[in-house]
Amino acid sequence: MDCLAPRRSGLFETGNRLRGWHFNGLLLKCLPPLAALMDPLSAQEAFIIAKKIVRLVVALAAIAVAATLFAQQGTKPAKAAEGTLMLQGKNYPMAHALAYESTVNEEELIVVVLSGQAIPGEKLKEAREKERDGDESDFKRPYIKLQFTKEGALKFWSASAGNTSLGRRLGNATGELKLQDGRVSGKASQPNETEEMFSAGFDVRFDVALLRAGESLPATVAKQPGPAANVKPSVTGAFKGNGKEAKLAHVSAHWREPFNNQPSIVLVFSEKDHSKDKKPDFDAGFGKFGSALIISLNQDGEIFGCQVVHTAHKKQGFSSIGQIKTNNFEFADGKVQGELTTDGQAEVFGETWEVNLKFVAPLGEIPKEFQIADSEKPEKLSEKAAPETAKDQLNVKDLALTKDASDVEYKEVVEHLLFKSKANVKSVCAELSANLKTQGWTKEGSDLITPASSILKRKRGNAELTIFVKPENGGSQVQIFTEGLSWDEK
């Protein structure tokens, strides 16, 4: 059949070659008229033959479409991001990427962020605003941020993971970026520099759509409240203390008082069944259910409390904030699920521990007592509050402490304050809260107070305090992160 003579380039190739639907059209043209097939004595047989020919046409069309899709998919990258960030001896896989145009210090740049979890649209908007104002933007840890010129040269990089953050730098890093058809692709790397104060290195690749100036990600869909899902709680993985394994077989999720004006969740993992206990987080912290792990976090998986209880530890129930993170955390459809990991062994108070768990647990609507009142929700300001003048700023050395505060250290470079007290954690928190209240400081969110560690947040005008209290040598050690205080010599 001359009308079906194949071209040299092949049946399903593109360009000036035959496409699949062209072939089908030609095939239909080559069909003889149905009347020619009609045997006066066998019209039914002719009808059957025609049906078979139509089926053949449909099958060939399906093959053509499949071939076209296969060719298109073959040109797409397998992953938007891949690679590893190495920071302080730990490796963090990068699975997500975001690229956007931004103005940094009045220079137009292309910013590529690789992270362990997807980046919400609200975070991108916040990052662009900070960069426009000359501030450093940040994202959910772990992440690495690469800043390229419009020509594709790597200008700066920064990264954060665990409790370590590295600001803008270039060092020995190399990288390249190419922009084509609305996508940016490239790579960047730096050898792991273990001799530096903060050992760091990375090796990453990316291929992702570029968000132009004015373009944004879709807003995060608000989680709809609903009943707890009919799902069986389960936990798998490893939990070690001083090298010894403990089998965490039970997990539960509960709402707790808000922290930092955000709804908060507590996850309880334990060796023994705690499902009938009215205060599982409290009792698990004192070893009632064997080895246990109590995690406090918000709905996005940001951890702000971690209590470690392991029978192999001499000192049980200590806090290890910053040593643990979530991966692929999700709260939706009446359940929470995700992963918990320390990315290897962590050391606290001379004890070692590590965890790598995967879990799922039902969690329903927020009880009224744990819902955030509208009056407590943070207001969105159209403009930044005017900074306080120097005469209005409280000097750090006038900050209210406990009466028996000793070994006071003022670290001006990082604006941290440290001191010790002979009282226990709970007593120090009570006295410090009362003294700060008298000085005009107000509470930000709910305090997290446990025998192992405590976190307090206070605000006074434009100044803020984040206070960590932990036990030490029969007393307590207090570390205060300050913002907005005067550090001038008195």
Coordinates of C-alpha atoms in Angstrom, one line a residue:
M1 CA 0.0 0.0 0.0
D2 CA 1.7 3.2 -1.2
C3 CA -0.1 5.4 1.2
L4 CA 1.5 3.6 4.1
A5 CA 5.1 3.6 2.8
P6 CA 7.2 4.4 5.8
R7 CA 9.5 7.3 5.8
R8 CA 13.2 6.7 6.5
S9 CA 13.1 8.5 9.9
G10 CA 10.6 6.1 11.5
L11 CA 7.0 6.0 12.3
F12 CA 6.6 7.9 15.5
E13 CA 9.4 10.5 15.2
T14 CA 8.6 14.2 15.3
G15 CA 9.6 17.4 13.5
N16 CA 8.9 17.1 9.7
R17 CA 8.1 13.4 10.2
L18 CA 4.9 11.5 10.5
R19 CA 3.1 11.8 13.8
G20 CA 0.9 9.0 15.2
W21 CA -2.4 10.8 14.4
H22 CA -1.2 11.5 10.8
F23 CA -0.6 7.7 10.4
N24 CA -4.1 6.9 11.6
G25 CA -5.6 9.4 9.2
L26 CA -3.7 7.8 6.3
L27 CA -4.8 4.4 7.4
L28 CA -8.5 5.5 7.4
K29 CA -8.0 7.0 3.9
C30 CA -6.7 3.6 2.7
L31 CA -9.7 1.7 3.9
P32 CA -12.0 0.6 1.0
P33 CA -15.5 1.8 1.1
L34 CA -17.7 -0.3 3.3
A35 CA -20.0 -1.0 0.4
A36 CA -17.0 -2.6 -1.4
L37 CA -16.7 -5.1 1.4
M38 CA -20.4 -5.9 1.5
D39 CA -21.1 -9.3 0.1
P40 CA -24.9 -9.4 -0.5
L41 CA -24.9 -12.8 1.1
S42 CA -22.7 -11.8 4.2
A43 CA -23.4 -8.2 5.4
Q44 CA -22.8 -9.3 9.0
E45 CA -19.4 -10.6 8.2
A46 CA -18.5 -7.3 6.6
F47 CA -19.6 -5.5 9.7
I48 CA -17.4 -7.6 11.8
I49 CA -14.4 -6.9 9.6
A50 CA -15.0 -3.2 9.8
K51 CA -15.1 -3.3 13.6
K52 CA -11.8 -5.1 13.6
I53 CA -10.2 -2.5 11.4
V54 CA -11.5 0.3 13.7
R55 CA -10.0 -1.5 16.7
L56 CA -6.7 -1.7 14.9
V57 CA -6.8 2.1 14.3
V58 CA -7.6 2.7 18.0
A59 CA -4.7 0.4 19.1
L60 CA -2.2 2.2 16.8
A61 CA -3.4 5.6 18.1
A62 CA -2.7 4.4 21.7
I63 CA 0.7 3.2 20.7
A64 CA 1.4 6.6 19.1
V65 CA 0.3 8.5 22.2
A66 CA 2.4 6.3 24.4
A67 CA 5.4 6.7 22.3
T68 CA 5.0 10.5 22.3
L69 CA 4.6 10.6 26.1
F70 CA 7.6 8.3 26.6
A71 CA 9.7 10.7 24.5
Q72 CA 8.5 13.7 26.4
Q73 CA 9.1 12.1 29.8
G74 CA 12.5 11.0 28.8
T75 CA 13.5 14.7 28.6
K76 CA 12.3 15.5 32.1
P77 CA 14.7 15.3 35.1
A78 CA 14.3 12.3 37.3
K79 CA 14.6 14.5 40.4
A80 CA 14.2 18.3 41.0
A81 CA 17.0 18.0 43.7
E82 CA 19.5 15.5 44.8
G83 CA 22.7 15.6 46.8
T84 CA 24.0 15.9 50.4
L85 CA 24.7 18.7 52.9
M86 CA 27.5 17.8 55.4
L87 CA 27.5 19.9 58.5
Q88 CA 29.2 19.2 61.9
G89 CA 29.9 15.6 61.0
K90 CA 26.4 14.7 59.9
N91 CA 24.9 14.1 56.4
Y92 CA 21.6 15.6 55.4
P93 CA 20.0 14.5 52.1
M94 CA 18.4 17.2 49.9
A95 CA 15.2 16.0 48.3
H96 CA 13.4 19.2 47.4
A97 CA 14.4 22.3 45.4
L98 CA 13.0 25.8 44.9
A99 CA 14.4 28.5 42.5
Y100 CA 13.3 32.1 42.4
E101 CA 14.4 35.6 41.4
S102 CA 15.2 37.9 44.2
T103 CA 16.8 41.3 45.0
V104 CA 19.7 40.9 47.5
N105 CA 21.5 44.1 48.6
E106 CA 20.1 45.8 45.5
E107 CA 21.5 43.1 43.2
E108 CA 19.2 40.9 41.0
L109 CA 20.1 37.3 41.8
I110 CA 18.7 33.8 41.2
V111 CA 18.3 31.9 44.5
V112 CA 18.2 28.1 44.6
V113 CA 17.2 26.5 47.9
L114 CA 17.6 22.7 48.4
S115 CA 16.0 21.3 51.5
G116 CA 14.9 18.1 53.3
Q117 CA 11.2 19.0 53.0
A118 CA 9.0 21.0 50.6
I119 CA 9.0 24.8 51.0
P120 CA 5.5 26.4 51.5
G121 CA 4.5 29.5 49.6
E122 CA 4.3 31.7 52.7
K123 CA 8.0 31.0 53.4
L124 CA 9.0 32.1 50.0
K125 CA 7.2 35.4 50.4
E126 CA 8.8 35.9 53.8
A127 CA 12.3 35.2 52.3
R128 CA 11.9 37.7 49.5
E129 CA 10.8 40.4 51.9
K130 CA 13.9 39.8 54.1
E131 CA 16.3 39.7 51.2
R132 CA 14.8 42.9 49.8
D133 CA 15.4 44.6 53.2
G134 CA 19.0 43.4 53.4
D135 CA 18.3 40.6 56.0
E136 CA 19.3 37.0 55.7
S137 CA 16.4 34.7 54.8
D138 CA 16.0 31.2 56.3
F139 CA 14.0 28.1 55.7
K140 CA 13.0 24.9 57.5
R141 CA 16.1 22.9 58.4
P142 CA 18.0 21.2 56.9
Y143 CA 18.6 23.4 53.9
I144 CA 21.3 24.9 51.7
K145 CA 20.8 28.2 49.9
L146 CA 22.7 29.0 46.7
Q147 CA 22.8 32.5 45.3
F148 CA 23.7 32.8 41.6
T149 CA 24.3 35.9 39.4
K150 CA 22.0 36.2 36.3
E151 CA 25.0 34.9 34.3
G152 CA 25.0 31.7 36.3
A153 CA 28.0 32.1 38.5
L154 CA 27.8 31.0 42.2
K155 CA 28.1 34.1 44.4
F156 CA 27.3 33.0 47.9
W157 CA 26.0 30.0 49.8
S158 CA 24.5 29.5 53.3
A159 CA 23.1 26.5 55.2
S160 CA 21.4 25.4 58.4
A161 CA 20.9 22.0 59.9
G162 CA 20.4 20.7 63.4
N163 CA 21.5 23.5 65.8
T164 CA 24.1 25.0 63.4
S165 CA 23.7 27.8 61.0
L166 CA 26.3 29.2 58.5
G167 CA 25.8 32.6 57.1
R168 CA 26.6 33.9 53.5
R169 CA 30.0 32.8 52.3
L170 CA 31.7 31.4 49.2
G171 CA 35.0 29.8 50.4
N172 CA 36.1 27.0 48.2
A173 CA 32.6 26.3 46.8
T174 CA 32.1 26.1 43.0
G175 CA 28.9 26.0 41.1
E176 CA 27.1 26.7 37.9
L177 CA 23.5 27.5 36.8
K178 CA 21.9 27.4 33.4
L179 CA 18.5 29.0 32.5
Q180 CA 16.5 27.5 29.6
D181 CA 12.8 27.4 28.8
G182 CA 11.8 28.7 32.2
R183 CA 13.9 26.2 34.2
V184 CA 17.2 26.4 36.0
S185 CA 19.6 23.5 36.2
G186 CA 23.0 23.2 37.6
K187 CA 25.2 21.9 40.4
A188 CA 27.3 23.2 43.3
S189 CA 29.8 21.6 45.6
Q190 CA 32.4 22.2 48.3
P191 CA 34.8 19.7 49.8
N192 CA 33.9 18.8 53.4
E193 CA 36.2 21.2 55.4
T194 CA 36.6 19.4 58.7
E195 CA 39.4 21.6 60.0
E196 CA 37.3 24.6 60.3
M197 CA 35.4 25.7 63.4
F198 CA 32.2 24.4 61.8
S199 CA 32.9 21.5 59.5
A200 CA 30.9 21.8 56.3
G201 CA 30.6 20.7 52.8
F202 CA 28.1 19.8 50.1
D203 CA 27.5 18.3 46.7
V204 CA 24.1 19.0 45.1
R205 CA 22.4 19.1 41.8
F206 CA 19.1 20.6 40.7
D207 CA 16.7 21.0 37.8
V208 CA 13.6 23.0 38.7
A209 CA 11.2 25.7 37.3
L210 CA 12.2 29.3 38.0
L211 CA 9.8 31.6 39.7
R212 CA 10.2 35.0 38.2
A213 CA 9.9 38.2 40.1
G214 CA 6.2 38.6 41.0
E215 CA 5.5 34.9 40.7
S216 CA 4.9 32.9 43.8
L217 CA 4.0 29.4 45.0
P218 CA 0.4 28.5 45.8
A219 CA -0.7 29.3 49.3
T220 CA -0.7 26.4 51.8
V221 CA -4.1 24.8 52.0
A222 CA -5.3 25.2 55.6
K223 CA -5.7 21.9 57.4
Q224 CA -9.4 21.1 57.9
P225 CA -10.3 19.9 61.4
G226 CA -11.9 16.5 61.7
P227 CA -12.1 13.4 63.8
A228 CA -9.2 11.1 64.5
A229 CA -8.6 8.6 61.6
N230 CA -9.3 5.0 62.1
V231 CA -5.7 4.0 61.8
K232 CA -3.7 1.7 64.1
P233 CA -0.7 3.5 65.8
S234 CA 2.6 2.0 64.6
V235 CA 6.3 2.8 65.0
T236 CA 9.3 1.1 63.5
G237 CA 13.0 1.8 63.7
A238 CA 15.9 2.1 66.1
F239 CA 16.3 3.9 69.4
K240 CA 19.7 3.5 71.1
G241 CA 21.2 4.7 74.4
N242 CA 25.0 4.3 75.0
G243 CA 25.0 1.9 72.1
K244 CA 22.2 -0.4 73.5
E245 CA 18.9 -0.9 71.6
A246 CA 15.5 -0.3 73.1
K247 CA 12.4 -1.4 71.3
L248 CA 9.9 1.4 71.1
A249 CA 6.7 -0.5 70.3
H250 CA 4.0 2.1 71.2
V251 CA 3.2 5.6 69.9
S252 CA 0.5 8.2 70.5
A253 CA -0.2 11.8 69.5
H254 CA -1.9 14.4 71.6
W255 CA -2.6 18.1 71.5
R256 CA -0.9 20.3 74.1
E257 CA -0.9 23.9 75.0
P258 CA 0.2 26.2 72.2
F259 CA 3.9 27.2 71.9
N260 CA 5.0 30.5 70.3
N261 CA 1.3 31.2 69.4
Q262 CA 1.1 28.0 67.3
P263 CA -1.0 24.9 67.9
S264 CA 1.3 22.2 69.3
I265 CA 1.5 18.4 69.4
V266 CA 3.3 16.0 71.7
L267 CA 4.3 12.5 70.5
V268 CA 5.0 9.8 73.0
F269 CA 7.0 6.7 72.1
S270 CA 7.5 4.0 74.7
E271 CA 8.5 0.4 75.2
K272 CA 5.4 -0.5 77.3
D273 CA 1.8 0.3 76.4
H274 CA 0.8 3.8 77.6
S275 CA -2.5 4.0 75.7
K276 CA -4.7 4.0 78.9
D277 CA -2.6 6.5 80.8
K278 CA -4.2 10.0 81.3
K279 CA -0.8 11.8 81.3
P280 CA 1.4 9.6 79.1
D281 CA 3.9 12.4 78.3
F282 CA 4.5 13.2 82.0
D283 CA 4.6 9.6 83.2
A284 CA 6.8 8.4 80.3
G285 CA 9.3 11.1 81.2
F286 CA 9.8 9.4 84.6
G287 CA 10.3 6.0 83.1
K288 CA 6.9 4.5 83.9
F289 CA 6.8 2.8 80.5
G290 CA 10.4 1.8 80.2
S291 CA 12.6 3.6 77.6
A292 CA 10.7 6.4 76.0
L293 CA 11.0 9.5 73.7
I294 CA 8.7 12.5 74.2
I295 CA 8.6 15.0 71.3
S296 CA 6.9 18.4 71.3
L297 CA 6.4 20.0 67.9
N298 CA 4.1 22.2 65.8
Q299 CA 1.9 21.2 63.0
D300 CA 4.7 21.7 60.4
G301 CA 7.0 19.3 62.2
E302 CA 9.3 21.9 63.8
I303 CA 10.5 20.3 67.1
F304 CA 10.8 22.6 70.2
G305 CA 11.0 19.9 72.9
C306 CA 12.7 16.5 73.1
Q307 CA 13.0 14.4 76.3
V308 CA 15.1 11.2 76.1
V309 CA 14.5 8.4 78.5
H310 CA 16.6 5.2 78.0
T311 CA 17.3 2.5 80.5
A312 CA 20.9 2.3 79.5
H313 CA 21.5 5.9 80.5
K314 CA 22.8 6.8 84.0
K315 CA 20.9 10.1 83.8
Q316 CA 17.5 9.5 82.4
G317 CA 15.0 12.1 81.2
F318 CA 17.4 14.6 79.8
S319 CA 16.6 17.1 77.1
S320 CA 18.2 17.1 73.7
I321 CA 16.7 20.0 71.7
G322 CA 18.4 20.5 68.4
Q323 CA 19.8 17.0 68.2
I324 CA 16.7 15.6 66.4
K325 CA 14.6 16.5 63.4
T326 CA 11.5 15.3 61.4
N327 CA 11.5 14.1 57.8
N328 CA 8.3 13.9 55.7
F329 CA 6.2 15.0 58.6
E330 CA 2.5 15.4 57.9
F331 CA -0.6 16.2 59.9
A332 CA -3.7 15.6 57.7
D333 CA -6.9 13.5 57.5
G334 CA -7.0 12.9 61.3
K335 CA -3.5 11.5 61.7
V336 CA 0.2 12.4 62.0
Q337 CA 3.0 10.5 60.3
G338 CA 6.6 11.0 59.4
E339 CA 10.1 10.1 60.5
L340 CA 12.3 11.1 63.4
T341 CA 16.1 11.0 63.2
T342 CA 19.2 12.3 64.8
D343 CA 21.3 11.5 61.7
G344 CA 23.7 9.4 63.7
Q345 CA 24.8 9.4 67.3
A346 CA 24.3 12.5 69.6
E347 CA 26.0 13.1 72.9
V348 CA 24.4 15.0 75.8
F349 CA 25.8 15.1 79.4
G350 CA 28.3 12.4 78.6
E351 CA 25.5 10.0 77.4
T352 CA 25.1 9.0 73.8
W353 CA 21.8 8.3 72.0
E354 CA 20.5 8.0 68.5
V355 CA 17.1 7.5 66.9
N356 CA 15.7 6.7 63.5
L357 CA 12.0 6.0 63.6
K358 CA 9.0 5.9 61.2
F359 CA 5.6 6.4 62.7
V360 CA 1.8 7.0 62.2
A361 CA -0.8 7.8 64.9
P362 CA -4.4 9.1 64.9
L363 CA -5.0 12.7 66.0
G364 CA -8.3 14.5 65.9
E365 CA -9.5 18.1 66.3
I366 CA -7.8 20.5 68.7
P367 CA -9.6 20.6 72.1
K368 CA -10.9 24.1 73.0
E369 CA -8.5 24.4 75.9
F370 CA -5.6 24.2 73.4
Q371 CA -7.0 26.4 70.7
I372 CA -5.4 29.8 70.1
A373 CA -7.6 32.7 70.9
D374 CA -8.0 35.4 68.2
S375 CA -6.5 38.0 70.5
E376 CA -3.3 35.9 70.9
K377 CA -2.8 35.3 67.2
P378 CA 0.1 37.4 65.8
E379 CA -1.0 40.4 63.9
K380 CA 0.3 40.9 60.3
L381 CA 1.9 44.4 60.1
S382 CA 2.1 46.2 56.8
E383 CA 5.2 47.9 57.9
K384 CA 8.0 47.1 60.2
A385 CA 7.8 48.6 63.7
A386 CA 10.1 51.5 64.1
P387 CA 13.2 50.5 66.0
E388 CA 13.7 51.7 69.5
T389 CA 16.2 54.5 70.0
A390 CA 19.3 53.7 72.1
K391 CA 17.9 55.6 75.1
D392 CA 14.8 53.4 75.1
Q393 CA 16.7 50.1 74.9
L394 CA 17.2 48.1 78.0
N395 CA 20.9 47.4 78.7
V396 CA 21.7 43.7 78.9
K397 CA 23.4 44.3 82.3
D398 CA 20.2 45.6 83.7
L399 CA 18.2 42.5 82.7
A400 CA 16.5 40.9 85.7
L401 CA 18.1 37.6 86.8
T402 CA 17.7 35.3 89.8
K403 CA 19.0 36.6 93.2
D404 CA 21.7 33.9 93.4
A405 CA 22.9 34.3 89.8
S406 CA 26.6 33.4 89.6
D407 CA 29.2 32.9 86.9
V408 CA 27.4 35.4 84.7
E409 CA 28.9 35.6 81.2
Y410 CA 28.0 38.3 78.6
K411 CA 28.8 37.1 75.0
E412 CA 28.3 40.3 73.0
V413 CA 29.3 38.8 69.6
V414 CA 26.3 36.4 69.6
E415 CA 24.2 38.5 72.1
H416 CA 23.9 35.6 74.6
L417 CA 23.9 35.7 78.4
L418 CA 24.7 32.7 80.6
F419 CA 24.6 32.3 84.4
K420 CA 24.2 29.6 87.0
S421 CA 21.9 29.1 90.0
K422 CA 21.8 26.7 93.0
A423 CA 18.1 26.2 92.6
N424 CA 16.4 23.5 90.6
V425 CA 15.0 24.1 87.1
K426 CA 11.4 24.7 88.2
S427 CA 12.4 27.2 90.9
V428 CA 14.6 29.1 88.6
C429 CA 11.9 29.4 86.0
A430 CA 9.4 30.6 88.6
E431 CA 11.7 33.3 90.0
L432 CA 13.0 34.4 86.6
S433 CA 9.4 34.7 85.3
A434 CA 8.4 36.8 88.3
N435 CA 11.4 39.1 88.1
L436 CA 11.0 39.7 84.3
K437 CA 7.3 40.4 84.7
T438 CA 8.1 43.1 87.2
Q439 CA 10.6 44.6 84.6
G440 CA 7.8 44.8 82.0
W441 CA 8.4 41.6 80.1
T442 CA 5.4 39.7 78.8
K443 CA 5.0 36.0 78.0
E444 CA 5.2 34.9 74.3
G445 CA 3.2 31.7 73.9
S446 CA 3.2 29.0 76.6
D447 CA 6.3 28.1 78.7
L448 CA 7.7 24.6 78.3
I449 CA 8.8 23.5 81.8
T450 CA 10.1 20.0 82.6
P451 CA 12.5 18.7 85.2
A452 CA 15.0 17.9 82.4
S453 CA 14.9 21.3 80.6
S454 CA 12.7 24.4 80.1
I455 CA 12.1 27.0 77.5
L456 CA 10.7 30.5 78.2
K457 CA 10.0 33.3 75.7
R458 CA 9.5 36.9 76.7
K459 CA 8.9 40.2 74.9
R460 CA 9.3 43.8 75.9
G461 CA 8.7 46.4 73.1
N462 CA 10.9 45.4 70.2
A463 CA 13.2 43.3 72.5
E464 CA 12.8 39.5 72.8
L465 CA 14.3 36.8 75.0
T466 CA 14.5 33.1 74.5
I467 CA 15.5 31.4 77.7
F468 CA 16.8 27.8 78.2
V469 CA 17.1 26.3 81.7
K470 CA 18.6 22.9 82.3
P471 CA 19.9 21.1 85.4
E472 CA 23.6 21.2 86.2
N473 CA 25.6 19.9 89.3
G474 CA 22.6 19.9 91.6
G475 CA 21.5 23.4 90.4
S476 CA 20.7 25.0 87.1
Q477 CA 22.4 26.6 84.1
V478 CA 20.6 29.4 82.3
Q479 CA 21.3 30.5 78.7
I480 CA 19.4 33.6 77.4
F481 CA 19.3 34.5 73.7
T482 CA 18.6 38.2 73.4
E483 CA 17.4 40.4 70.6
G484 CA 16.9 44.2 70.8
L485 CA 18.9 44.9 73.9
S486 CA 21.6 47.4 74.2
W487 CA 25.1 45.9 74.6
D488 CA 26.9 49.2 75.1
E489 CA 29.3 49.4 78.1
K490 CA 27.6 51.1 81.1

